[in-house]
Amino acid sequence: MTDDLCSIDSWGLPAQIVENYKKRGIISMFPWQVECLTSDGVLDGRNLVYSAPTSAGKTMVAELLTMQTVLERDKKVLIILPFVSVVREKMLYFQELFEGTNKRVAGFMGSYTPAGGLRSVNIAIATIEKANGLINRLMEEDGLQDVGCIVVDELHMLGDSNRGYLLELLLTKIKYMSKM
């Protein structure tokens, strides 16, 4: 069964997204990626923590979870990255990937917040600081249930002496509020 699911075509993605992957030369996944995605309850919203070497394909797992959340569950996704440059790069990548769909991808970084804020986007890609602000606002407005998936890339930033505390605080708030 895992071999069948390695093909990008087998995930029920819209034809435009499959085509956008093919333009990038991506037609299949590794078995370990499929194993992550098919782990107990992951596609139903359960937590997943995974680690792999640099350039091993970790992002693909997050992308499929993002697509499943936005396209099938009709929930927002928050992707948290450590640096403005990485947020911008990932925002442009996801905008290209979702080109031809009616889903909006925007970046929240530095002094920039897109027009309409979080309400106007399906996928928010944010720095740690901006993500903290977004989560605070969602908690104040009782809107956390609108977010179906939170991706934290570079989780090792928890150990950063300058910003790690904020990421830890952010994740603690999310975990606590999701139990209520």
C-alpha positions as MATLAB code, in Angstrom:
seq = 'MTDDLCSIDSWGLPAQIVENYKKRGIISMFPWQVECLTSDGVLDGRNLVYSAPTSAGKTMVAELLTMQTVLERDKKVLIILPFVSVVREKMLYFQELFEGTNKRVAGFMGSYTPAGGLRSVNIAIATIEKANGLINRLMEEDGLQDVGCIVVDELHMLGDSNRGYLLELLLTKIKYMSKM';
ca = [
       0.000    0.000    0.000;
       2.823    2.436    0.795;
       4.216    2.012   -2.733;
       0.862    3.044   -4.233;
       0.757    6.176   -2.076;
       4.261    7.261   -3.076;
       2.852    8.706   -6.290;
       1.737   12.340   -5.980;
      -1.224   11.426   -8.214;
      -2.585    9.056   -5.546;
      -3.326   11.738   -2.913;
      -6.441   13.221   -4.521;
      -4.870   16.621   -5.026;
      -6.426   19.044   -7.505;
      -5.029   18.582  -11.002;
      -3.527   22.082  -10.958;
      -1.468   21.344   -7.831;
      -0.303   17.993   -9.234;
       0.701   19.837  -12.402;
       2.548   22.482  -10.361;
       4.483   19.685   -8.614;
       5.290   18.048  -11.939;
       6.634   21.372  -13.244;
       9.100   21.182  -10.349;
       9.991   17.575  -11.213;
       8.157   16.114   -8.213;
       6.093   13.054   -9.088;
       6.566   10.802   -6.077;
       7.425   10.681   -2.396;
       9.712    8.503   -0.329;
       8.160    5.630    1.651;
       9.150    7.303    4.964;
       7.122   10.392    3.956;
       4.066    8.252    3.267;
       4.613    6.485    6.589;
       4.553    9.854    8.407;
       1.373   10.923    6.627;
      -0.403    7.636    7.250;
       0.595    7.413   10.918;
      -2.280    6.901   13.326;
      -4.655    9.861   13.055;
      -2.262   12.333   11.421;
      -4.600   13.062    8.507;
      -7.401   13.572   11.046;
      -5.487   16.308   12.841;
      -3.370   14.409   15.370;
       0.093   15.714   16.165;
       3.146   14.592   14.261;
       6.766   15.245   15.165;
       9.387   13.962   12.769;
      13.026   14.535   12.023;
      15.194   13.815    9.015;
      18.529   15.047    7.662;
      18.763   18.268    5.674;
      17.330   17.903    2.147;
      15.729   14.544    2.975;
      12.219   15.762    2.117;
      10.723   16.904    5.420;
       8.946   19.797    3.730;
       6.915   17.496    1.493;
       5.191   15.963    4.516;
       4.254   19.440    5.771;
       3.028   20.411    2.310;
       0.709   17.417    2.029;
      -0.670   18.062    5.519;
      -1.158   21.715    4.595;
      -3.038   20.813    1.425;
      -5.191   18.244    3.169;
      -6.081   20.758    5.888;
      -6.899   23.608    3.510;
      -8.524   21.669    0.681;
     -10.335   18.833    2.466;
     -10.936   20.088    6.007;
     -11.430   23.750    4.945;
      -9.285   25.010    7.827;
      -6.436   27.511    7.940;
      -2.795   26.511    8.239;
      -0.121   28.440   10.103;
       3.456   27.698    9.080;
       6.045   29.039   11.532;
       9.585   29.705   10.329;
      12.470   31.407   12.117;
      13.593   34.126    9.695;
      12.003   36.756    7.455;
      13.985   35.574    4.431;
      12.774   31.997    4.892;
       9.167   33.150    5.377;
       9.345   35.144    2.151;
      10.896   32.241    0.234;
       8.310   29.754    1.533;
       5.442   32.185    0.874;
       6.461   32.537   -2.786;
       6.859   28.763   -3.084;
       3.378   28.059   -1.674;
       1.848   30.810   -3.828;
       3.272   29.080   -6.903;
       2.141   25.679   -5.662;
      -1.434   26.898   -5.055;
      -1.528   28.893   -8.294;
      -4.748   28.152  -10.143;
      -6.702   27.430   -6.950;
      -8.883   29.838   -5.004;
      -6.673   29.589   -1.899;
      -4.721   32.586   -0.639;
      -1.211   32.291    0.786;
       0.380   35.248    2.578;
       3.408   36.004    4.687;
       3.458   37.658    8.107;
       6.980   38.933    8.684;
       8.901   41.873   10.032;
       6.662   44.935    9.800;
       4.518   43.340    7.069;
       1.008   42.026    7.572;
      -1.141   41.360    4.483;
      -4.317   43.333    3.856;
      -7.198   41.658    5.660;
      -4.842   39.902    8.085;
      -5.312   36.266    8.990;
      -9.019   36.321    8.142;
      -8.180   36.841    4.471;
      -5.785   33.916    4.030;
      -5.926   30.149    3.943;
      -2.225   29.636    4.576;
      -0.325   32.039    6.823;
       3.437   31.765    6.798;
       4.947   33.665    9.707;
       8.036   34.329   11.742;
       7.964   33.181   15.360;
       7.120   36.686   16.578;
       4.328   37.247   14.075;
       2.924   33.765   14.730;
       2.820   34.564   18.437;
       0.819   37.696   17.679;
      -1.545   35.781   15.385;
      -2.174   33.131   18.026;
      -2.744   35.782   20.698;
      -5.334   37.474   18.496;
      -7.047   34.168   17.692;
      -7.235   33.414   21.411;
      -8.720   36.855   22.150;
     -11.288   36.476   19.363;
     -12.047   32.813   20.119;
     -10.900   31.870   16.621;
      -8.306   29.195   17.270;
     -10.715   26.533   15.985;
     -10.343   28.030   12.479;
      -6.760   26.756   12.362;
      -6.558   23.097   11.447;
      -2.786   22.660   11.246;
       0.281   24.397   12.621;
       3.621   23.536   11.075;
       6.761   24.453   12.996;
       9.831   24.231   10.833;
      13.221   24.435   12.508;
      11.912   23.207   15.877;
      15.479   23.182   17.160;
      15.006   26.958   17.568;
      13.520   26.072   20.966;
      17.119   25.972   22.144;
      17.945   29.432   20.788;
      18.961   31.679   23.683;
      17.313   34.757   22.142;
      14.047   33.527   20.630;
      13.581   29.973   21.847;
      11.514   31.064   24.849;
       8.976   32.740   22.543;
       8.567   29.626   20.413;
       8.166   27.536   23.565;
       5.585   29.977   24.933;
       3.723   29.966   21.614;
       3.595   26.174   21.448;
       2.531   25.951   25.092;
      -0.376   28.343   24.447;
      -1.462   26.372   21.403;
      -1.302   23.059   23.244;
      -3.172   24.416   26.262;
      -5.863   26.165   24.218;
      -6.414   23.177   21.938;
      -7.442   21.083   24.963;
     -10.201   23.490   25.980;
];
